[in-house]
PDB file of C-alpha atoms in Angstrom:
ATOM      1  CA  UNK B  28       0.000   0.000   0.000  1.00  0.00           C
ATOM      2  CA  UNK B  29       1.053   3.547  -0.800  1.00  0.00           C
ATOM      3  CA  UNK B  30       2.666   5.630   2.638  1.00  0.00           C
ATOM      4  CA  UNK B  31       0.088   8.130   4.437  1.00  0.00           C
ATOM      5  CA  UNK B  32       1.842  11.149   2.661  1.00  0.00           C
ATOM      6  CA  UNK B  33       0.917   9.762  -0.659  1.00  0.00           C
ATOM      7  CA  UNK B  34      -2.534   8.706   0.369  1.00  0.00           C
ATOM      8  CA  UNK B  35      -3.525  12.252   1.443  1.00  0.00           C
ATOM      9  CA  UNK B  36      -3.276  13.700  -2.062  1.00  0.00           C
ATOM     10  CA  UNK B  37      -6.238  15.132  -3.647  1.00  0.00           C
ATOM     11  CA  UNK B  38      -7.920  12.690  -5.770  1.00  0.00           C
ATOM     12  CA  UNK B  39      -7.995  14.454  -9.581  1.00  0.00           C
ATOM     13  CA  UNK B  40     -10.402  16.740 -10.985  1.00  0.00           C
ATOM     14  CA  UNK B  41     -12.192  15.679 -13.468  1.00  0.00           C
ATOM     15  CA  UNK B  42     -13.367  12.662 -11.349  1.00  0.00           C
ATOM     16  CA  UNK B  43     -11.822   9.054 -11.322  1.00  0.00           C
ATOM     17  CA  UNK B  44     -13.511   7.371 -14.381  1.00  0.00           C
ATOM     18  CA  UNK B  45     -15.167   4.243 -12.590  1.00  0.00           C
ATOM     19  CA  UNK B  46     -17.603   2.170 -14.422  1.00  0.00           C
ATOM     20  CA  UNK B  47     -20.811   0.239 -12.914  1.00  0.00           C
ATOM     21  CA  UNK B  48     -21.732  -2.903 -13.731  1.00  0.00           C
ATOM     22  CA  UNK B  49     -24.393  -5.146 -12.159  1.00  0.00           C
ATOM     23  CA  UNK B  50     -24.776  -9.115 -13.842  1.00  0.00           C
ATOM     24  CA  UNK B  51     -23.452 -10.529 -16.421  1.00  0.00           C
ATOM     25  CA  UNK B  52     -26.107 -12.539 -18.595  1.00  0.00           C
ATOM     26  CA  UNK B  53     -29.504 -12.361 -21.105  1.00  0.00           C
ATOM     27  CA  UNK B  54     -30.296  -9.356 -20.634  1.00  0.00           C
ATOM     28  CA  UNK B  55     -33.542  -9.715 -22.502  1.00  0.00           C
ATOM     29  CA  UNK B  56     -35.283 -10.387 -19.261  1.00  0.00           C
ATOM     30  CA  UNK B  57     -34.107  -7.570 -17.182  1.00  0.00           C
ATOM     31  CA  UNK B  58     -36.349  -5.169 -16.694  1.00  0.00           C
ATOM     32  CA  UNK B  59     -34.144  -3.028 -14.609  1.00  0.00           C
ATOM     33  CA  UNK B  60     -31.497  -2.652 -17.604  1.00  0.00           C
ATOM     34  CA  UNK B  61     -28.693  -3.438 -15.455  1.00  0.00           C
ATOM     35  CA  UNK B  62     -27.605  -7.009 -17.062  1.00  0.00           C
ATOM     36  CA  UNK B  63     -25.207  -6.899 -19.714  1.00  0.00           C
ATOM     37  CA  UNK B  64     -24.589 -10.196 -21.806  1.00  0.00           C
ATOM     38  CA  UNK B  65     -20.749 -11.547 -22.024  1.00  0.00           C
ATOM     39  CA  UNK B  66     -20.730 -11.160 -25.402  1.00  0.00           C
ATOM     40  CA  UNK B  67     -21.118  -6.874 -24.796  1.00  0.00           C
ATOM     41  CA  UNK B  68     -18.988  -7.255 -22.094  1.00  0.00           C
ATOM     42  CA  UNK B  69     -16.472  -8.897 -24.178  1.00  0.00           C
ATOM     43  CA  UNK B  70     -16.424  -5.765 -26.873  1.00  0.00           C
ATOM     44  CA  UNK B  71     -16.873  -2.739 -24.277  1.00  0.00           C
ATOM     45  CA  UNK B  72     -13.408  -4.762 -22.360  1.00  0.00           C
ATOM     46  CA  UNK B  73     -11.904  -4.802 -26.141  1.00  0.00           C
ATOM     47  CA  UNK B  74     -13.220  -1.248 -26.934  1.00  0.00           C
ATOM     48  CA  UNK B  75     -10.816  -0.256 -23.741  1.00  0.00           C
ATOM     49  CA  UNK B  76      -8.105  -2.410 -24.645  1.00  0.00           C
ATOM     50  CA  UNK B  77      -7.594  -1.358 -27.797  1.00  0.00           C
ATOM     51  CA  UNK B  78      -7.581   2.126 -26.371  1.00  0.00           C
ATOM     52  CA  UNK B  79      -4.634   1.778 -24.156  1.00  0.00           C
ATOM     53  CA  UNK B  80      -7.032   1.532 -20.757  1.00  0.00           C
ATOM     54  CA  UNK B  81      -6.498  -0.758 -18.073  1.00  0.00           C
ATOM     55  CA  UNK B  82      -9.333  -1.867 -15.912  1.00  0.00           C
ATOM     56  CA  UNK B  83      -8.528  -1.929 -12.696  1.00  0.00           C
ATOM     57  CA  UNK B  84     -10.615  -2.349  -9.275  1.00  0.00           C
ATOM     58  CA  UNK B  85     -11.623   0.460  -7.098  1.00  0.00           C
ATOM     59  CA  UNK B  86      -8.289  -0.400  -4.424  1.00  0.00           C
ATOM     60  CA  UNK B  87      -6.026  -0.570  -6.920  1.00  0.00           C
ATOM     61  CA  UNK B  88      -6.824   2.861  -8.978  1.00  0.00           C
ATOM     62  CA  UNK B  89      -6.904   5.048  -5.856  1.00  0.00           C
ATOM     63  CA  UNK B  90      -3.863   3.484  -4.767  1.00  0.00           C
ATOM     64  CA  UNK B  91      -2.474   4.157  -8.192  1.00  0.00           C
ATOM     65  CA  UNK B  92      -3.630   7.412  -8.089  1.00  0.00           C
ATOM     66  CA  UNK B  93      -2.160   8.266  -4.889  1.00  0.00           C
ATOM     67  CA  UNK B  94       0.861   7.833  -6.373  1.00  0.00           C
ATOM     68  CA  UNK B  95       0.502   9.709  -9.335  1.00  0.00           C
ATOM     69  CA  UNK B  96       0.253   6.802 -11.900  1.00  0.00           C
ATOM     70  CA  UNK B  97      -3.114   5.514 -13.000  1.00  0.00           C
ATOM     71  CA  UNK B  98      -3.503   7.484 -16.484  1.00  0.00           C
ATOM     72  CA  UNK B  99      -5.322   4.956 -18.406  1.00  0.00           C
ATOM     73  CA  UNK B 100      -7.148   3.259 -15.599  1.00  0.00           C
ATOM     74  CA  UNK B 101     -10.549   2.660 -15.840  1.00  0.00           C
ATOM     75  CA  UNK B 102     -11.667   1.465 -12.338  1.00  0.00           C
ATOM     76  CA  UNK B 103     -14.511  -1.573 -13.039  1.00  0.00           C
ATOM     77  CA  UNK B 104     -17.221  -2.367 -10.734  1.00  0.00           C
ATOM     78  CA  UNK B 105     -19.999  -5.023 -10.589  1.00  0.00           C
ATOM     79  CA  UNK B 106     -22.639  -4.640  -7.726  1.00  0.00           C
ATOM     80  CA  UNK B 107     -24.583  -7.691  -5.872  1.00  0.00           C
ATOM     81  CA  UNK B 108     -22.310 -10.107  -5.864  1.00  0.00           C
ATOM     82  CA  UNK B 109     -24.100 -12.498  -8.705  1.00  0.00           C
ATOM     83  CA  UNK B 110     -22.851 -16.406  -9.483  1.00  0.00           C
ATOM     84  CA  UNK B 111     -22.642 -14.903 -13.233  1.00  0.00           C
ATOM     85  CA  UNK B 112     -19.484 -12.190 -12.172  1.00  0.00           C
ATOM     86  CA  UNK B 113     -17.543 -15.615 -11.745  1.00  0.00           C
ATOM     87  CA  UNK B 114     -18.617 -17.406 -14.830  1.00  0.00           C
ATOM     88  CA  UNK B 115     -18.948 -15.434 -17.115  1.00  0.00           C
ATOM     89  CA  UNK B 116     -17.483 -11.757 -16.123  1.00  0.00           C
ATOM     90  CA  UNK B 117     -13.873 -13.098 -14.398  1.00  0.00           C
ATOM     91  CA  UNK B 118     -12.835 -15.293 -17.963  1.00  0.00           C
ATOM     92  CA  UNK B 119     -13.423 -11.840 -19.856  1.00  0.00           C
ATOM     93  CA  UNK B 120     -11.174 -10.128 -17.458  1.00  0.00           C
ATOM     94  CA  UNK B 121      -8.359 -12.213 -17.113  1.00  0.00           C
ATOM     95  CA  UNK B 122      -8.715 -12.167 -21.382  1.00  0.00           C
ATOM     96  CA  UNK B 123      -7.578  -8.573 -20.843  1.00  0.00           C
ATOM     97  CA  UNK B 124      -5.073  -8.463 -18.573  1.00  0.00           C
ATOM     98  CA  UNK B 125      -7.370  -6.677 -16.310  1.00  0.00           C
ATOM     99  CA  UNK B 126      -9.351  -6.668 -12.596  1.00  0.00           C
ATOM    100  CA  UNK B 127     -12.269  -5.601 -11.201  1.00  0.00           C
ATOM    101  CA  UNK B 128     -14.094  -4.999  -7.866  1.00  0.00           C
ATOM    102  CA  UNK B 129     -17.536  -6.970  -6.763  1.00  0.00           C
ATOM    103  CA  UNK B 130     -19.368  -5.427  -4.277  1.00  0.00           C
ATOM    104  CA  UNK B 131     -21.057  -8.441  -2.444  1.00  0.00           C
ATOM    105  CA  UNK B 132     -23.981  -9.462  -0.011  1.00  0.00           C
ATOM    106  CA  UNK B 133     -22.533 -11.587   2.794  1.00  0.00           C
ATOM    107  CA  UNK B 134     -26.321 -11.423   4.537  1.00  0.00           C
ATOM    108  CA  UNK B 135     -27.458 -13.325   1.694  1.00  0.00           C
ATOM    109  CA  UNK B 136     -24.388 -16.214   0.813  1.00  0.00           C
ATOM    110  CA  UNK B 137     -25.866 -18.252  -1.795  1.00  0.00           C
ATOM    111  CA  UNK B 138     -29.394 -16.811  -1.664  1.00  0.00           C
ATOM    112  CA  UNK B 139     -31.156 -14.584  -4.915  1.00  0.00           C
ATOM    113  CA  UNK B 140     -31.853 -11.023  -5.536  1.00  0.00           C
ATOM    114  CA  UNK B 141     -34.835 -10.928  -3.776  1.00  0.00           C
ATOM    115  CA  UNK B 142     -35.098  -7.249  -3.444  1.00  0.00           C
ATOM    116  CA  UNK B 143     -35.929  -7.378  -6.871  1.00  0.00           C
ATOM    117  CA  UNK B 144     -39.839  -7.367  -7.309  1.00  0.00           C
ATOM    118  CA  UNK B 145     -39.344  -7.967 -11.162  1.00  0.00           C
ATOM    119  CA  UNK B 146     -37.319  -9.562 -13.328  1.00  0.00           C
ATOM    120  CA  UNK B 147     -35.638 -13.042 -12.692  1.00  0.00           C
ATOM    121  CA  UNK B 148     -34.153 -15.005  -9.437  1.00  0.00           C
ATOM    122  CA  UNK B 149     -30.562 -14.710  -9.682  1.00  0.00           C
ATOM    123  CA  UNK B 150     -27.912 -16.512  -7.685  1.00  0.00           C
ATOM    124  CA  UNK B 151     -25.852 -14.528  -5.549  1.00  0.00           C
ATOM    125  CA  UNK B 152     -22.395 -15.871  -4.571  1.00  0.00           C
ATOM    126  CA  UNK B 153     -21.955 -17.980  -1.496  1.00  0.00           C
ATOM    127  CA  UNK B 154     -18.383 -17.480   0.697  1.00  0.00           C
ATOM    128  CA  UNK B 155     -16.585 -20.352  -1.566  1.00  0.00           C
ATOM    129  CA  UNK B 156     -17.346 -18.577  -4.149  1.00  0.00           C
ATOM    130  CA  UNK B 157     -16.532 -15.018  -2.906  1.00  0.00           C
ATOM    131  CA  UNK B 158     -12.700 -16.680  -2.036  1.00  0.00           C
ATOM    132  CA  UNK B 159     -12.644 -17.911  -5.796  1.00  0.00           C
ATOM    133  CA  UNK B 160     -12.981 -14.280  -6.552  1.00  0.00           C
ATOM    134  CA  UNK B 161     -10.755 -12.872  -4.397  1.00  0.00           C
ATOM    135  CA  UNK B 162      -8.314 -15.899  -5.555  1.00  0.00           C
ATOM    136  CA  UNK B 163      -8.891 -14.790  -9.413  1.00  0.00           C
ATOM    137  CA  UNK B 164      -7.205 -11.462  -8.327  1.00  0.00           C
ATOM    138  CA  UNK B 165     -10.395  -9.423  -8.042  1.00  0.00           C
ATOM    139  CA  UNK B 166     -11.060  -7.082  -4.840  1.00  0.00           C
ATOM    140  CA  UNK B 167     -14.347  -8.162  -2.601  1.00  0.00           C
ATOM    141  CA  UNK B 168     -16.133  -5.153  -1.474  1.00  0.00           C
ATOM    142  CA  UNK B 169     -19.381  -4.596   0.651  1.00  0.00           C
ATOM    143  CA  UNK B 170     -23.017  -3.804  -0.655  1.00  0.00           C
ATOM    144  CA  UNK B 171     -24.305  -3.989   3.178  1.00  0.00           C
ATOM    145  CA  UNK B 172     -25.763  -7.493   4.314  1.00  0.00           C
ATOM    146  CA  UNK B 173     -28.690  -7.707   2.212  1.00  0.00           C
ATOM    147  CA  UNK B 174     -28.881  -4.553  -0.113  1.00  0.00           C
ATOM    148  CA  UNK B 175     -31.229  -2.314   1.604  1.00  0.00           C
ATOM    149  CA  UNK B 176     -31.717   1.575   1.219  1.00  0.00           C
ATOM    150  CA  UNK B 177     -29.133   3.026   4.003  1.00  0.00           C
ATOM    151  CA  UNK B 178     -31.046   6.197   4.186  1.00  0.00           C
ATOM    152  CA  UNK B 179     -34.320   4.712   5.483  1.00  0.00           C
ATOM    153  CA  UNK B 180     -32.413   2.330   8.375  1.00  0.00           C
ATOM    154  CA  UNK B 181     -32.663   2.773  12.005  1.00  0.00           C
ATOM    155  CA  UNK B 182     -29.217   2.302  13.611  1.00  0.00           C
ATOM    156  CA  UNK B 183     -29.081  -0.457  14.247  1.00  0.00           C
ATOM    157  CA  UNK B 184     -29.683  -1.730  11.193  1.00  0.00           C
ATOM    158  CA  UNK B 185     -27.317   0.797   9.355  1.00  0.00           C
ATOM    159  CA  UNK B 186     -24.724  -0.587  11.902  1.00  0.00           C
ATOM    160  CA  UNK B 187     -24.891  -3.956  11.108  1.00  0.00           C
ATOM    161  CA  UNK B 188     -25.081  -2.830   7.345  1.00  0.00           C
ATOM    162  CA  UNK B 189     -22.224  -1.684   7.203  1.00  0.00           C
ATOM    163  CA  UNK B 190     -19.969  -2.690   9.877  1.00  0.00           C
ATOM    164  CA  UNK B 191     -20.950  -6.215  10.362  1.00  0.00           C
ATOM    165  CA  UNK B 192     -21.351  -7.009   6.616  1.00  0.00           C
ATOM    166  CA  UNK B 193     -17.052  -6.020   6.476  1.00  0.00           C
ATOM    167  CA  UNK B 194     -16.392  -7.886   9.643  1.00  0.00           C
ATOM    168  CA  UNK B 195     -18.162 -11.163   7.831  1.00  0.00           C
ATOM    169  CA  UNK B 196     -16.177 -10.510   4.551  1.00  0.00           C
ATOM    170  CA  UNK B 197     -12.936 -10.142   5.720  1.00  0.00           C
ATOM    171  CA  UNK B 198     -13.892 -13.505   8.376  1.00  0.00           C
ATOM    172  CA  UNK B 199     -14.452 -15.570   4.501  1.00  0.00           C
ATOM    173  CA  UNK B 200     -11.417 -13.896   2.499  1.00  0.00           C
ATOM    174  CA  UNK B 201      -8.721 -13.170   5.153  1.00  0.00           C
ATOM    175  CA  UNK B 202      -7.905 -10.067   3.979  1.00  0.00           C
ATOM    176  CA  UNK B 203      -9.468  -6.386   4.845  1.00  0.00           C
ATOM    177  CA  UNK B 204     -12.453  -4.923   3.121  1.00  0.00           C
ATOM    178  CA  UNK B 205     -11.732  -1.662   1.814  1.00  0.00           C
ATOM    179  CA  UNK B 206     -14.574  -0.452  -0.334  1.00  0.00           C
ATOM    180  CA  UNK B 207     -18.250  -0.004  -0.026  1.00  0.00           C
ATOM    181  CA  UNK B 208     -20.872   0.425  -2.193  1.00  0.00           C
ATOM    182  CA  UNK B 209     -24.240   2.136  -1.536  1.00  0.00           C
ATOM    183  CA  UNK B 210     -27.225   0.166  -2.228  1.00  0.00           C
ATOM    184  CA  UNK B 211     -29.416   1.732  -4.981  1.00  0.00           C
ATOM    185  CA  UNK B 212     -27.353   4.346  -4.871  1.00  0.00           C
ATOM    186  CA  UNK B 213     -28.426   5.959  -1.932  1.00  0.00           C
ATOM    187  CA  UNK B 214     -26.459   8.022   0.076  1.00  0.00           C
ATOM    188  CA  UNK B 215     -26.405  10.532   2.854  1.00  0.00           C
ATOM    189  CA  UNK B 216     -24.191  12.399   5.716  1.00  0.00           C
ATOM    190  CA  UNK B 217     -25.396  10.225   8.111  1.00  0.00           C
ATOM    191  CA  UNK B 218     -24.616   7.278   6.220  1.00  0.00           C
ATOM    192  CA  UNK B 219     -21.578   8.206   4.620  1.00  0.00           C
ATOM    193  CA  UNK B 220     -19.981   9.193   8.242  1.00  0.00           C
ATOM    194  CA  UNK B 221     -20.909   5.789   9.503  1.00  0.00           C
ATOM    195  CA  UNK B 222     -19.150   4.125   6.540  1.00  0.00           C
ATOM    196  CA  UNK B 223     -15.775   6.178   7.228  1.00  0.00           C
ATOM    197  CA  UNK B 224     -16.452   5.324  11.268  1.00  0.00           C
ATOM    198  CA  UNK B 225     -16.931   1.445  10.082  1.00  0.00           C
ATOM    199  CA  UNK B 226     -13.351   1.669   8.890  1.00  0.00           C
ATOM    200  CA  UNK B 227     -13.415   1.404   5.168  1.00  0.00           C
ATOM    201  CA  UNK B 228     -11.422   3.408   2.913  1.00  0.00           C
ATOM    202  CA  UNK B 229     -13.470   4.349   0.028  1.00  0.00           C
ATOM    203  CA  UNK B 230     -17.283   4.224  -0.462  1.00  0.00           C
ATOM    204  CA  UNK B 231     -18.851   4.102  -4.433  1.00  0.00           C
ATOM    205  CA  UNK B 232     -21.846   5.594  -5.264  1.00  0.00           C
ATOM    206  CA  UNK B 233     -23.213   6.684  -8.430  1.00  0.00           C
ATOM    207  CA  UNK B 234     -24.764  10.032  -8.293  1.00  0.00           C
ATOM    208  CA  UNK B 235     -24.026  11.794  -5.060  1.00  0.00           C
ATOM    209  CA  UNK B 236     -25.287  15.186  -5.880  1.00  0.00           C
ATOM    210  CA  UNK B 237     -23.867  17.748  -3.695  1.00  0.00           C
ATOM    211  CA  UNK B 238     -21.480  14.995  -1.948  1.00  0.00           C
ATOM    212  CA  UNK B 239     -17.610  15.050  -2.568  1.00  0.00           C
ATOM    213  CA  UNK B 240     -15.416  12.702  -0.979  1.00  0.00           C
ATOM    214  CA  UNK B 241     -13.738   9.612  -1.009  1.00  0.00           C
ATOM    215  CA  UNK B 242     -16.643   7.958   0.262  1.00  0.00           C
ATOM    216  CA  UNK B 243     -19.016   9.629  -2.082  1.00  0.00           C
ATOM    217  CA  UNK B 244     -17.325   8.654  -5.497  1.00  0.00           C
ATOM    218  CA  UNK B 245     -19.727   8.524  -8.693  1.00  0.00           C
ATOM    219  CA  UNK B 246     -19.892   5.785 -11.250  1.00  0.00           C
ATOM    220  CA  UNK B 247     -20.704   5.429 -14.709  1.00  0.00           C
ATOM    221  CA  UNK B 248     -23.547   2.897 -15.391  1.00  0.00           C
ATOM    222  CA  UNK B 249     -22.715   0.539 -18.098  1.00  0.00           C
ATOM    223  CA  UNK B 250     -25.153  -1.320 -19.893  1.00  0.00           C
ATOM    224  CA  UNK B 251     -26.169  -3.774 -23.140  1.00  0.00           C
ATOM    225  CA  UNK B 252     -26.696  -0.711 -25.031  1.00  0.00           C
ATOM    226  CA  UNK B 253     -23.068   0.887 -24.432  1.00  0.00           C
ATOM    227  CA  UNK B 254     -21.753   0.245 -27.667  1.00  0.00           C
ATOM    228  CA  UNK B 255     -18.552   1.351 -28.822  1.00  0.00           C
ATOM    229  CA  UNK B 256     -19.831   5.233 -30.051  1.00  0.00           C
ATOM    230  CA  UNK B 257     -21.739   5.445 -26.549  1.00  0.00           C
ATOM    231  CA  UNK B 258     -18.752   4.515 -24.726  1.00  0.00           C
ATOM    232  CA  UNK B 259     -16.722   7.354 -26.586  1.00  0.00           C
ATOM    233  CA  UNK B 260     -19.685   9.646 -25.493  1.00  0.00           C
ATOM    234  CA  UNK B 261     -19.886   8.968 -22.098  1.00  0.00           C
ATOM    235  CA  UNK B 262     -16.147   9.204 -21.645  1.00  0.00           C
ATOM    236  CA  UNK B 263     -16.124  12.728 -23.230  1.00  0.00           C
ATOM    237  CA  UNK B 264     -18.578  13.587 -20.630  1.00  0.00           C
ATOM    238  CA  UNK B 265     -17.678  11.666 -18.099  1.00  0.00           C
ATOM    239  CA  UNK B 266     -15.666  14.953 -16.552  1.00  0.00           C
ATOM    240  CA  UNK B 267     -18.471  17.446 -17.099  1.00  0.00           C
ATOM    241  CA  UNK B 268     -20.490  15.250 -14.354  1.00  0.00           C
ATOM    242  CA  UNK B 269     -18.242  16.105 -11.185  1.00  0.00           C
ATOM    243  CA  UNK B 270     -15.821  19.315 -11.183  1.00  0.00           C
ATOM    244  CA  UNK B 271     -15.169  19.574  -7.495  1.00  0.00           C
ATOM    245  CA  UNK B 272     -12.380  17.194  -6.705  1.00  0.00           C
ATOM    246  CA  UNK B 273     -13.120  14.067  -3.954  1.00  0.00           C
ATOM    247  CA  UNK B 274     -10.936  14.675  -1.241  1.00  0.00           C
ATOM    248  CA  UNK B 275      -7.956  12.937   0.234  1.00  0.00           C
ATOM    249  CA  UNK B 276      -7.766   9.647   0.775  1.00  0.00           C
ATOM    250  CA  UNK B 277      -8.135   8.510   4.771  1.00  0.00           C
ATOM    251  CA  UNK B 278      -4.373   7.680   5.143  1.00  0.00           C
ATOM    252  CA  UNK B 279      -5.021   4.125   6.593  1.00  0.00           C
ATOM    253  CA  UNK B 280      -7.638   1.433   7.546  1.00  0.00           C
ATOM    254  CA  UNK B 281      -9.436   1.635  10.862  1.00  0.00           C
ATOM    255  CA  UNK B 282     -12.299   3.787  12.283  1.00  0.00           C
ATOM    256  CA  UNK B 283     -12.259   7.506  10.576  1.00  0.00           C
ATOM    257  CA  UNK B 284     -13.509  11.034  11.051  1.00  0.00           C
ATOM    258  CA  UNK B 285     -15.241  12.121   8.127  1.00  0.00           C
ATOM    259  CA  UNK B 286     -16.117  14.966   7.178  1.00  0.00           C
ATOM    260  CA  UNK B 287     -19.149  15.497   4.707  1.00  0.00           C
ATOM    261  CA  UNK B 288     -19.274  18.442   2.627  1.00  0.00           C
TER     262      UNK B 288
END
């Protein structure tokens, strides 16, 4: 890991380019628009390979960054934890040369996405599974314990959330959980302060709004229609979206002050 100095550099302006994904399968049944099939996923990985980008997971850009050298990183995320991120999304990345982050649900090892109302059952990883990630080379992240709006919990709940759901993913991998990643998207002071308190380094969301900080960085959703033009689109104006820059980097893992602006 990078020393404290570097760690407390400002993170760039425009933002880190970090791209949201969610499963990887037919997509023809999805009526959220969030499934992308492997054979997209195969071009959008070529369409940044053949571009001189690297995709990288959230740990290792910022720790690139921090040190000055992630130009052409492209940090790749995939939310929920699905069986389908190891099948079919972790072949297409070691194809590439690259890595990614998965954001997963240790409250529901081996269970569906049954916070979905529409739309299909789909498997979510169980903890062998999780270490054959984390074995492949990609970073294990937390989506809470079982990918409920933050914003609406009582404490308790947003506790165990957030806290416990890191405590059970570094008990299956061995290794500290760094990131977290909002469910839905939705964020607020309360909850990002009690994300930096939990200990983790980073938090992803995807549109913050007025909320800048390490623990408030926005994603790019990627999807089955993100062909090769609306990649070079949303890259373009991918730094219009956030001007202010995110912050510095806590300087190590444990409990933090944070400070919401």
């Amino acid at each position: 890991m990078p020393a404290p100095a570097a760690l407390r550099r400002l993170l760039p302006t425009p933002p880190l380019w970090i791209a949201m994904y969610h499963s990887v399968a037919d997509p023809s049944d999805d009526p959220y628009r969030v499934t992308v099939s492997p054979a997209r996923l195969d071009r959008q990985l070529r369409w940044l390979a053949d571009r001189g980008l690297t995709g990288v997971s959230v740990r290792e850009l910022l720790a690139a960054t921090a040190e000055a050298r992630a130009a052409g990183m492209v940090g790749l995320t995939f939310d929920d934890g699905y069986t389908d991120f190891l099948d079919a999304a972790v072949p297409l990345l070691h194809r590439y040369g690259f890595t990614a982050t998965v954001y997963v649900l240790p409250g529901r090892l081996g269970g569906d996405n049954a916070w979905d109302p529409l739309g299909p059952r789909k498997p979510l990883l169980d903890a062998d599974g999780i270490r054959r990630a984390a074995a492949a080379g990609m970073e294990i992240g937390s989506h809470g314990l079982r990918h409920v709006d933050l914003t609406r919990a009582d404490d308790a709940t947003l506790d165990a959330e957030i806290r416990h759901s890191r405590e059970l993913i570094e008990e299956i991998t061995g290794t500290a959980a760094e990131g977290f990643c909002y469910p839905y998207g939705a964020v607020d002071p309360r909850v990002v302060r009690a994300v930096g308190r939990a200990g983790y380094r980073y938090a992803c969301a995807i549109d913050p709004g007025p909320l800048s900080g390490p623990y408030t960085l926005p994603r790019v959703h990627v999807g089955e229609a993100d062909t090769a033009w609306r990649l070079t689109a949303k890259r373009v104006l991918h730094p219009l979206r956030r001007r202010r820059p995110t912050g510095p980097l806590p300087a190590q893992s444990g409990p933090e002050r944070v400070t919401v602006s």
